[in-house]
XYZ file of C-alpha atoms in Angstrom:
579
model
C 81.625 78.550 108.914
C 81.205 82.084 110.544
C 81.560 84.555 108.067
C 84.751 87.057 109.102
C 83.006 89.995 109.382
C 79.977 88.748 111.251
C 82.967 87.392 113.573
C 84.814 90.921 113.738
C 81.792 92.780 114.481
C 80.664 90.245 117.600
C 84.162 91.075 118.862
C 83.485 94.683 118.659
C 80.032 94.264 120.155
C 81.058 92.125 123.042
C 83.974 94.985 123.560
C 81.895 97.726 123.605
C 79.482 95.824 126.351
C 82.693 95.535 128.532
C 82.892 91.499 127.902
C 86.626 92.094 126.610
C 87.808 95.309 128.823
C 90.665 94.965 130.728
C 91.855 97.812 132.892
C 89.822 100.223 130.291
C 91.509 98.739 127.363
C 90.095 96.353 124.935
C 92.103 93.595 125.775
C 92.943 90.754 122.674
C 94.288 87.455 123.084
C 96.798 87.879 119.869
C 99.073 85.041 120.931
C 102.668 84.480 119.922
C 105.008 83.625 117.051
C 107.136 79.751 117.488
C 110.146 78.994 115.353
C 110.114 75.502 113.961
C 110.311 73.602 110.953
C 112.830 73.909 108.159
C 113.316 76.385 105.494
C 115.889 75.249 102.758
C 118.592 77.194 100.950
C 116.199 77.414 97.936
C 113.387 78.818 100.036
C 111.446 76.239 99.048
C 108.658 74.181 100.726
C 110.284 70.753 101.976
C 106.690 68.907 101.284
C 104.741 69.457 98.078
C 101.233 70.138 98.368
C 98.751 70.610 101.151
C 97.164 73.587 102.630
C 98.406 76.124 105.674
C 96.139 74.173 107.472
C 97.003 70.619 106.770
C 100.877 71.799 107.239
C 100.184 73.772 110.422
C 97.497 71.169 111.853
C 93.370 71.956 112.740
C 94.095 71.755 116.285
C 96.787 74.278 116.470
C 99.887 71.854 117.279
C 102.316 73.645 115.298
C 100.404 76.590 114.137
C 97.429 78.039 115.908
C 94.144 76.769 116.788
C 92.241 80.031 115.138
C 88.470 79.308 112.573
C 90.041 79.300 109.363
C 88.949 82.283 106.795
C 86.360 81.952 104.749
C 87.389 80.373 101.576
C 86.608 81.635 98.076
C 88.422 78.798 95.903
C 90.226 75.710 96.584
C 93.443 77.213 96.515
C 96.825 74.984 96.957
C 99.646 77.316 95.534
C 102.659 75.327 94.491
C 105.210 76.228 91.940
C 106.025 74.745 88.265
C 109.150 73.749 86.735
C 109.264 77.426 85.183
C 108.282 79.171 88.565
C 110.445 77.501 91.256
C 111.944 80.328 93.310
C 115.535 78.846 93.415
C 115.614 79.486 89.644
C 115.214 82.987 90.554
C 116.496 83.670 93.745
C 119.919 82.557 95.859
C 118.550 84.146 98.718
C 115.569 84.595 101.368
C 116.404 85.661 105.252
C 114.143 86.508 107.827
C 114.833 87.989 111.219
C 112.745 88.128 114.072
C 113.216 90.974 116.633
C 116.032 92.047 114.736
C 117.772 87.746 115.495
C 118.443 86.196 112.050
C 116.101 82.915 112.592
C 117.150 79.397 110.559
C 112.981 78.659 110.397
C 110.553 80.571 110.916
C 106.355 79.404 111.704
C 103.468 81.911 112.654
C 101.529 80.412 115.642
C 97.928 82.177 114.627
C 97.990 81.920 111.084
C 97.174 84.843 108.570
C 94.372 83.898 106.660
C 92.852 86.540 104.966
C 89.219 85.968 102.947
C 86.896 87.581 100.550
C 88.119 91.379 99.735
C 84.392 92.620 100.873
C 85.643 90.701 104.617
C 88.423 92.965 104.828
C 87.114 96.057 106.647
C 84.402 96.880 108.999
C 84.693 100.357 108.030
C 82.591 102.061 105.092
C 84.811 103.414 102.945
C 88.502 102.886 100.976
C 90.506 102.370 103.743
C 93.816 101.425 101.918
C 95.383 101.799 98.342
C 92.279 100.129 96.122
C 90.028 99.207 98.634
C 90.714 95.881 100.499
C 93.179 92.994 100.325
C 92.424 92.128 96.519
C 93.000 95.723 95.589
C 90.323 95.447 93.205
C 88.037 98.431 94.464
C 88.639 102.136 95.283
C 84.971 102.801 95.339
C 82.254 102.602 97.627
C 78.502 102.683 97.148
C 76.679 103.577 93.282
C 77.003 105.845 91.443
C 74.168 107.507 89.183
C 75.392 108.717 85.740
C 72.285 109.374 83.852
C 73.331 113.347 83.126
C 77.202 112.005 81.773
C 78.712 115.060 83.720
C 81.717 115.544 86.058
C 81.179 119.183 87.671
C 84.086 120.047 90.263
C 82.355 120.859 93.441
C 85.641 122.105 94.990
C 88.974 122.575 95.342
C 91.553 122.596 98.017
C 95.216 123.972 97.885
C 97.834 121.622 98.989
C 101.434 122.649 99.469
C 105.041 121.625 98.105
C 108.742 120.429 100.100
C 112.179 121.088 99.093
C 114.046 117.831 100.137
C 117.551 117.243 98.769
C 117.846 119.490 96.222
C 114.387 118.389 94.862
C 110.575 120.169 94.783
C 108.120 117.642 95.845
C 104.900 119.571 94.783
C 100.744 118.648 95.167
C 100.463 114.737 95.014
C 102.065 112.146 93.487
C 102.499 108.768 92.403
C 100.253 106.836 93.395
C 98.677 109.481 96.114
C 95.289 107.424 96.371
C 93.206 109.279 99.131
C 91.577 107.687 101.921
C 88.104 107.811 102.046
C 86.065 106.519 105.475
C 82.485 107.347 107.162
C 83.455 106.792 111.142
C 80.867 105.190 113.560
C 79.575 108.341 115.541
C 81.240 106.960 119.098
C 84.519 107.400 117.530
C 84.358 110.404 115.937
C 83.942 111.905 119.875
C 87.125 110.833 120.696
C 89.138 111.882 117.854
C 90.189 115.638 117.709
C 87.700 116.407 115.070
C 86.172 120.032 114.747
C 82.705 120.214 116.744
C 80.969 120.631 113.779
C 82.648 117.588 112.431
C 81.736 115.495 115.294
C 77.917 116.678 115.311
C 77.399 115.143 111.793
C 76.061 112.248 111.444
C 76.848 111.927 107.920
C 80.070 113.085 107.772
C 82.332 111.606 104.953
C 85.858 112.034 105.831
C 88.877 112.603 103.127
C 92.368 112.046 104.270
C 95.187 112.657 101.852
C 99.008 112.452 102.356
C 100.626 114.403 99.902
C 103.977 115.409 98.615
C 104.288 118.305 101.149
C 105.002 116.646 104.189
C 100.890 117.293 105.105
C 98.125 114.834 106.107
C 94.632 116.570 104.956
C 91.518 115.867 106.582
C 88.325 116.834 104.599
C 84.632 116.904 104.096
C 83.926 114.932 100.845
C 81.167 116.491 100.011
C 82.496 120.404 100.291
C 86.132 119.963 100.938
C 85.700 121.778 104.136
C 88.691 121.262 106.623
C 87.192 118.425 109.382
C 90.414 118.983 111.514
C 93.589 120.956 111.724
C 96.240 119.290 108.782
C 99.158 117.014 110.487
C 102.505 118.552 109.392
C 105.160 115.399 109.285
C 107.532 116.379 107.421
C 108.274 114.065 105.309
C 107.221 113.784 101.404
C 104.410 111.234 101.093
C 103.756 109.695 97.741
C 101.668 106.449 98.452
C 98.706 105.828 99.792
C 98.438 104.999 103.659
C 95.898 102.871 105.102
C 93.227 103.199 108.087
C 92.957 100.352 110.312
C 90.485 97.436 109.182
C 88.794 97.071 112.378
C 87.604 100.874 112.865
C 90.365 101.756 115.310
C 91.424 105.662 115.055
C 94.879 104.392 113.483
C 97.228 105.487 110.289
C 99.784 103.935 108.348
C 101.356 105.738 106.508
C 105.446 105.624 104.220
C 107.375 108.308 103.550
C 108.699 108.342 99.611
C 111.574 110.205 99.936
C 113.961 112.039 102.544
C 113.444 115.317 104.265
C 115.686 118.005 106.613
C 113.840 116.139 109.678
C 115.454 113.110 108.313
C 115.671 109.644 106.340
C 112.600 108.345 104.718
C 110.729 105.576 107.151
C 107.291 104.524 107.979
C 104.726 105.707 110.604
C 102.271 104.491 112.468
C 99.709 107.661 113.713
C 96.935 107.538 115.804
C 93.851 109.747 114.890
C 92.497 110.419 118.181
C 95.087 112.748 118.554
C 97.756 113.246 115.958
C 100.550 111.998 117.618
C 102.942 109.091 116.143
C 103.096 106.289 117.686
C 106.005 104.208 116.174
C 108.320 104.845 113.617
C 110.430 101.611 111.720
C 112.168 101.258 108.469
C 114.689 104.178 108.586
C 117.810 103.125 107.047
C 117.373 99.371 108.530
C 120.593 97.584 108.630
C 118.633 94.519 107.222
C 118.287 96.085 103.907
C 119.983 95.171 100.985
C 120.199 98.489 99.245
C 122.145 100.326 101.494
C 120.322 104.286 103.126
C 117.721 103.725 100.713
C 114.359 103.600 103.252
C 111.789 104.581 100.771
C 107.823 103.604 101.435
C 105.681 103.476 98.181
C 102.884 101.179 99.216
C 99.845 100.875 101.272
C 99.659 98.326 104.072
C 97.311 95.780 105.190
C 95.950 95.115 108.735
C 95.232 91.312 109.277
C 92.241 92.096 112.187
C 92.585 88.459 113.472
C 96.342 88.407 114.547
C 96.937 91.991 114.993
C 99.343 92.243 112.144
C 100.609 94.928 110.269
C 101.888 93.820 107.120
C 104.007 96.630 105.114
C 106.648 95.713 102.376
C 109.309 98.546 101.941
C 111.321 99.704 98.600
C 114.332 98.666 100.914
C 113.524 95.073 99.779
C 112.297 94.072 103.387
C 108.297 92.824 104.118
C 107.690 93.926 107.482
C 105.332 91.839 110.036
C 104.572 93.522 113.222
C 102.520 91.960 116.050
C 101.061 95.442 116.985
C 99.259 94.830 120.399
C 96.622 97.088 120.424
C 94.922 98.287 123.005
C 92.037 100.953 122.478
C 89.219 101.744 124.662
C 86.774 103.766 122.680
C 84.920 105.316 125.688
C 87.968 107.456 127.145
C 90.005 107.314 123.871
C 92.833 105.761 125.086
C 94.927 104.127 122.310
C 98.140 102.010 122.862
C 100.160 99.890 120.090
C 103.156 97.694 121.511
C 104.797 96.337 118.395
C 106.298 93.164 119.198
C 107.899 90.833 117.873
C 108.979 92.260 114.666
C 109.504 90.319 111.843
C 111.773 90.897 108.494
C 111.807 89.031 105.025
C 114.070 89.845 102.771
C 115.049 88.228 99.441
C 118.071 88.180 97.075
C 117.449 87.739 93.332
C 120.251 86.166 91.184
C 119.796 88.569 88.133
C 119.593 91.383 90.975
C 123.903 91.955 90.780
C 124.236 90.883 86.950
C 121.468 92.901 85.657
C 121.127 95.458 88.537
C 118.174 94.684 89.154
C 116.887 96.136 92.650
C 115.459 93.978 95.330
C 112.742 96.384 96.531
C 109.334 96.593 96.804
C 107.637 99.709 95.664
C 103.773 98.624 94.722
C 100.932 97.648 97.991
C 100.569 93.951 97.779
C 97.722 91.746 97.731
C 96.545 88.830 100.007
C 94.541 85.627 100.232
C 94.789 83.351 102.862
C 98.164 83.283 104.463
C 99.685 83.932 100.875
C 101.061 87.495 99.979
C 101.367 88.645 96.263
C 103.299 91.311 94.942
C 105.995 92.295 92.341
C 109.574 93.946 93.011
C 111.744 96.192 91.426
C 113.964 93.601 90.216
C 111.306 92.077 87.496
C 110.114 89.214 89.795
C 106.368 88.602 90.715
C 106.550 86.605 93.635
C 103.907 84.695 96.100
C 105.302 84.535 99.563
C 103.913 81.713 102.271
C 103.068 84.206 104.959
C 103.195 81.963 107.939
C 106.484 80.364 106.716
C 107.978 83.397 104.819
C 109.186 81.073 102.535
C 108.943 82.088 98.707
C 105.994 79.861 96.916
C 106.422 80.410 93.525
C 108.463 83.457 91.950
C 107.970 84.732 88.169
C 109.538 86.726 85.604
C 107.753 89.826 84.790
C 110.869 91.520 82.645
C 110.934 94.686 84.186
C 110.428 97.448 87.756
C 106.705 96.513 88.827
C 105.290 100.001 89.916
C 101.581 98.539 89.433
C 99.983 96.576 92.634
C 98.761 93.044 91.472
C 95.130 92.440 91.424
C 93.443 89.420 92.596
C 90.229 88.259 90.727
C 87.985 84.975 91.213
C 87.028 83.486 87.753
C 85.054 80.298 87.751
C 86.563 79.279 90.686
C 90.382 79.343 89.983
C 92.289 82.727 91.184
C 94.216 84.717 88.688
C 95.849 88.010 89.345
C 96.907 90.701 86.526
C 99.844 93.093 86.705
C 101.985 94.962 84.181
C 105.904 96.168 84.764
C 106.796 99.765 83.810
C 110.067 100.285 81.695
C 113.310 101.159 83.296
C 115.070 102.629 80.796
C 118.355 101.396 80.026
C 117.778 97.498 81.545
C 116.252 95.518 78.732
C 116.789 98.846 75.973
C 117.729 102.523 75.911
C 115.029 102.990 72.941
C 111.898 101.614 73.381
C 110.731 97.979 74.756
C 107.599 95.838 74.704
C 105.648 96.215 78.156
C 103.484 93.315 78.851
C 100.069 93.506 80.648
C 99.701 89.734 82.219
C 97.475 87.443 83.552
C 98.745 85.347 85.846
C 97.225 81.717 87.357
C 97.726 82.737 90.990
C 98.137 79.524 92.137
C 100.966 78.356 89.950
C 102.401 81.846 88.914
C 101.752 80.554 85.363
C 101.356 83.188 82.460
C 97.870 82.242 81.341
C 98.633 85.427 78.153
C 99.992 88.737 77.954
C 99.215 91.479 75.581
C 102.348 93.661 74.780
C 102.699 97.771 74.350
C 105.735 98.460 72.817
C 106.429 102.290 74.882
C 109.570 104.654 75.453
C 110.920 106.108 78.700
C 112.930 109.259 79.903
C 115.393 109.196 82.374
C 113.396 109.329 85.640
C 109.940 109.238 84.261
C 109.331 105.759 82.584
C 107.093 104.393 80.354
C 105.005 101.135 80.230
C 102.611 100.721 83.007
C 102.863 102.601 86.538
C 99.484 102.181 87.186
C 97.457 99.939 88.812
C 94.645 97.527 86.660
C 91.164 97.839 86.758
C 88.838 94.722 87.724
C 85.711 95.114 85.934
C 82.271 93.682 87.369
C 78.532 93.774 86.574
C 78.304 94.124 83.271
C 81.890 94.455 83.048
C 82.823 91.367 84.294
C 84.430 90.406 81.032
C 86.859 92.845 80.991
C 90.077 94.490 82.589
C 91.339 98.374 82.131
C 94.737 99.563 81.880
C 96.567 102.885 81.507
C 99.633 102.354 79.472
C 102.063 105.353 79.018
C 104.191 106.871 76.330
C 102.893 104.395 73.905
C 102.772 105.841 70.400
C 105.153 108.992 71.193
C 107.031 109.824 74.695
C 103.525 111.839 75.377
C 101.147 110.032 74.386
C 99.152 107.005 76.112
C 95.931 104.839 76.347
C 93.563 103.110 78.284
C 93.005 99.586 76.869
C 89.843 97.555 77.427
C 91.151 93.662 77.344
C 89.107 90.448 77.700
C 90.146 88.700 80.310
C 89.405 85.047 78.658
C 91.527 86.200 75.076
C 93.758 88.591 76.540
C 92.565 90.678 73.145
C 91.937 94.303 73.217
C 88.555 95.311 73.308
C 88.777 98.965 72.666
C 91.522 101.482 73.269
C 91.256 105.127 74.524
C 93.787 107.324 73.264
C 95.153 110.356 75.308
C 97.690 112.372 77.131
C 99.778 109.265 78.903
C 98.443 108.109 82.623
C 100.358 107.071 85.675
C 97.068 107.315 87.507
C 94.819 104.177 88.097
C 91.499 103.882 86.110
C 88.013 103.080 88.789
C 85.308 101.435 87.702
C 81.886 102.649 88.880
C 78.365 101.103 88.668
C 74.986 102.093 89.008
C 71.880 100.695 90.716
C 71.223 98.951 87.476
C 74.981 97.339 87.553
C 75.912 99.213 84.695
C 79.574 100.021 84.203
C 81.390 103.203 83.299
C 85.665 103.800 83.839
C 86.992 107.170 85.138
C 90.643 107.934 84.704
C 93.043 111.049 85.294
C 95.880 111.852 82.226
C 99.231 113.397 82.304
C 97.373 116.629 80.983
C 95.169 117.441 83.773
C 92.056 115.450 82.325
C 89.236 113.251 83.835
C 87.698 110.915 81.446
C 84.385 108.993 81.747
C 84.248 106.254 79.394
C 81.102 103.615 78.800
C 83.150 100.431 79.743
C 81.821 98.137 77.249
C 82.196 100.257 74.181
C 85.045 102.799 75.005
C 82.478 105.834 74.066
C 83.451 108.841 75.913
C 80.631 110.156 77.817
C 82.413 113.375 79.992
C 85.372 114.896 80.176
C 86.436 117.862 82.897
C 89.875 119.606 82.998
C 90.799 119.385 86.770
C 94.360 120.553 86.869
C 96.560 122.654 84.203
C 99.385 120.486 84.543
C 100.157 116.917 85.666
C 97.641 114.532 87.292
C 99.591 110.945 88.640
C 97.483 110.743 91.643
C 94.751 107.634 91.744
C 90.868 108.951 92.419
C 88.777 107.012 94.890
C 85.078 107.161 94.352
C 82.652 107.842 97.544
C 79.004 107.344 96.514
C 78.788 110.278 93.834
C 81.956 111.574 94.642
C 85.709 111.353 93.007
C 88.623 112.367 94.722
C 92.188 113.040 93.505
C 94.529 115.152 94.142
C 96.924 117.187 91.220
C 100.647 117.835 91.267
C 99.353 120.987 90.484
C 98.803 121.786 94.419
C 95.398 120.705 94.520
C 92.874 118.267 96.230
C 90.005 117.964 93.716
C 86.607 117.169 94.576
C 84.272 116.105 91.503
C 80.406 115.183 91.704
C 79.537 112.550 88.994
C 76.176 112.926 87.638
């Protein structure tokens, strides 16, 4: 079978020869959507077992006739006794085009593969990396000196919206970190200077001030003039997968230009080019039109695939058209599909349907957890609900996928919303979950406060650890031990027992792991008090330390070769040279 990215990039060669250009445009065959099949009031699956494939047909009878992706594990997700989604939820809806459909089937199935298939671009391209979400780093590192030495710093700005000071960047506030093939950078409204070199790294960084930064990682130099939207951006966005000169990009909160929504922006010239999610009337939280996570592109279909705090997952057939040589760059977002979910603790227990954290993918199966305490895997080219679980509490933290001895697990951990399970204090569990079942394979449990509006438990996402680190998983847990204090825990991910514990300021931020030539592991993470640490991952040891802002850090770093990158609520981008 043709590996995906060998595929991707003979579709980019035989576009660039002029094979695929229509009228000047890259022209894609992306094929439409057909409604069939049933989809019960439970949301269930009518048949039990069987792949997309075997359901859909190899031949593309009922659902597309596309080279399946390449395939990591056997994987047949089905749901247990304890996991069916009609024990949790009395209702799933999905609309196409803004029509409420009965069924619903994608004709060119989703299939997403190995998390190092995702992108053709070098770089972190969307919140942790790739599809997985299990890597916000690119290249090695070298660490022989154990320093972090700030190389330089950039000011950032603040927005009053509402009655509120949105300052620096925030939760989660991952930057985007890319090297662009020289033909594009021509066409993009780069500086000269940026355009003429050939190793250009480029930073881009939404932050709480309405801005979009664009930056030379290695001397924080400005590569182009800022993009002013207005609106206060505390995710991540996400380039496009296939190298085209696209953002995506959610707004966290409103502004005076308006109601929170979600933008698409091209970076050849700045300009949007479609705007969705503002106060949609197929919500089920009312105005609320908040964007938190970072999307994925599927490259094969053309898909965007963004899930919204309003409780919706959005699917949108983008039909792009870009012709690198002149520049030109045209999306036509159609059909539009909606999938939205009811749970039946959501009125009891108010519980919010809404989905704040960037979710992960394999194959046509989407993971992610809600704000209502459900974990939930979600049949992509059915929308139907697979198999939902109870994780207790608001999920903040994106799930991560991992591939251990050939079964698929994913680990998350729910924050605590103070005043649903306790007003006091409450045990936060860190999970791992059998991703094909939604089985709880163990959980270790913090017991941690919360303030109003600035909760405790887990708002970060996990750490996979590889190399030498394979055996282990890293977690920031917050106001454990007193309402300011926190740790980074080292668990084995066979025991679920803790390793080794580093104890700190608390951490909303996400801990990276980075490697060098050798494969030997080290974790970075940013505290609540301004502080990098750089910790040896198999013993805890604390090798450097550096002070990078005087007040609040809940930002996640990305790593670029020997660079970290994170950005303060303190009005600063930070750039820091490991050594």
């Amino acid at each position: 079978m043709m590996n995906r990215r060998i595929r991707i990039w003979l579709l980019l060669a035989l576009v660039t020869s002029g094979v695929l250009l229509t009228s000047g445009c890259k022209a894609m065959n992306l094929g439409k959507i057909t409604l069939t099949g049933d989809l019960n009031e439970e949301g269930e699956n009518p048949e039990e077992g069987g792949t997309q494939k075997e359901k859909a047909g190899e031949t593309g009878e009922s659902g597309g006739s596309r080279e399946s992706a390449s395939e990591l594990v056997d994987f047949h997700p089905h749901a247990t006794k304890k996991t069916k989604p009609s024990r949790w939820m009395d209702a799933q809806t999905v609309s196409v085009n803004e029509k409420i459909v009965k069924s619903y089937q994608a004709e060119n199935l989703i299939e997403m593969g190995a998390p190092e298939e995702y992108a053709t671009l070098p770089g972190i391209i969307t919140f942790r990396g790739n599809n997985f979400r299990d890597n916000p780093t690119f290249g090695t590192q070298s660490f022989d000196q154990n320093q972090l030495k700030l190389k330089w710093s950039v000011p950032t700005g603040s927005l009053v919206s509402e009655g509120r000071a949105w300052t620096g960047s925030g939760w989660t506030g991952q930057p985007l970190i890319v090297k662009w093939p020289k033909e594009t950078k021509q066409i993009m409204n780069l500086y000269d200077w940026a355009k003429a070199d050939d190793e250009l790294v480029e930073v881009i960084y939404a932050c709480l001030d309405g801005k979009i930064y664009f930056l030379d990682q290695k001397t924080g130099k400005k590569t182009r003039d800022p993009l002013d939207i207005g609106y206060t951006f505390k995710g991540a966005g996400a380039l496009d997968p296939r190298g085209y000169p696209i953002l995506y990009l959610g707004a966290g909160y409103n502004s005076a230009k308006g109601v929170s929504h979600a933008f698409i922006i091209s970076l050849v010239n700045g300009k949007i080019l479609y705007e969705f999610g503002a106060q949609d009337p197929f919500s089920l939280r009312g105005r609320l039109s908040y964007f938190d996570s970072s999307a994925l592109v599927d490259a094969e279909t053309d898909t965007l695939i963004y899930p919204g705090e309003n409780g919706i997952l959005y699917l949108i057939r983008l039909n792009t058209r870009y012709d690198e040589a002149t520049g030109k760059l045209k999306i036509h977002p159609d059909p539009v599909v909606r999938f939205r979910y009811h749970g039946k603790r959501t009125t009891v227990y108010k519980y919010w349907p809404g989905m704040e954290c960037s979710a992960a993918v394999y194959q046509g199966y989407l993971f992610i957890g809600d704000n209502g305490g459900h974990l939930m895997c979600l049949d992509l080219n059915r929308l139907k609900l697979v198999w939902v679980q109870d994780v207790l509490d608001d999920t903040n933290g994106s799930p991560v996928l991992e591939v251990e001895n050939g079964k698929l697990y994913l680990y998350i951990s729910p924050s605590f919303h103070l005043g649903w399970r306790s007003s006091t204090t409450a045990k936060v569990p860190i999970y791992k979950i059998d991703a094909e079942t939604g089985k709880k394979v163990w959980h270790r449990d913090y017991t941690c406060s919360s303030v109003e509006g600035v909760s405790g438990g887990v708002q970060s996402t996990i750490a996979i650890g590889k190399n030498n680190l394979k055996d282990y998983i890293y977690c920031t847990v917050s106001r454990t031990g007193n309402a300011g204090s926190g740790v980074l825990t080292c668990i084995h991910k066979t025991t679920g027992e803790v390793v080794w514990e580093h104890k700190a300021a608390y951490a909303w931020s996400s801990p990276v792991c980075i490697y060098n030539e050798k494969g030997e592991g080290r974790v970075l993470y940013v505290t609540s008090g301004g502080m990098l640490y750089c910790l040896d991952g198999v013993s805890g040891e604390e090798k450097a330390s550096l002070k990078v802002s005087d007040g609040n850090v809940e930002a996640s770093p990305a790593v670029f070769q020997d660079m970290l990158i994170v950005g303060t609520r303190g009005c600063r981008i930070q750039g820091v040279k490991i050594k």
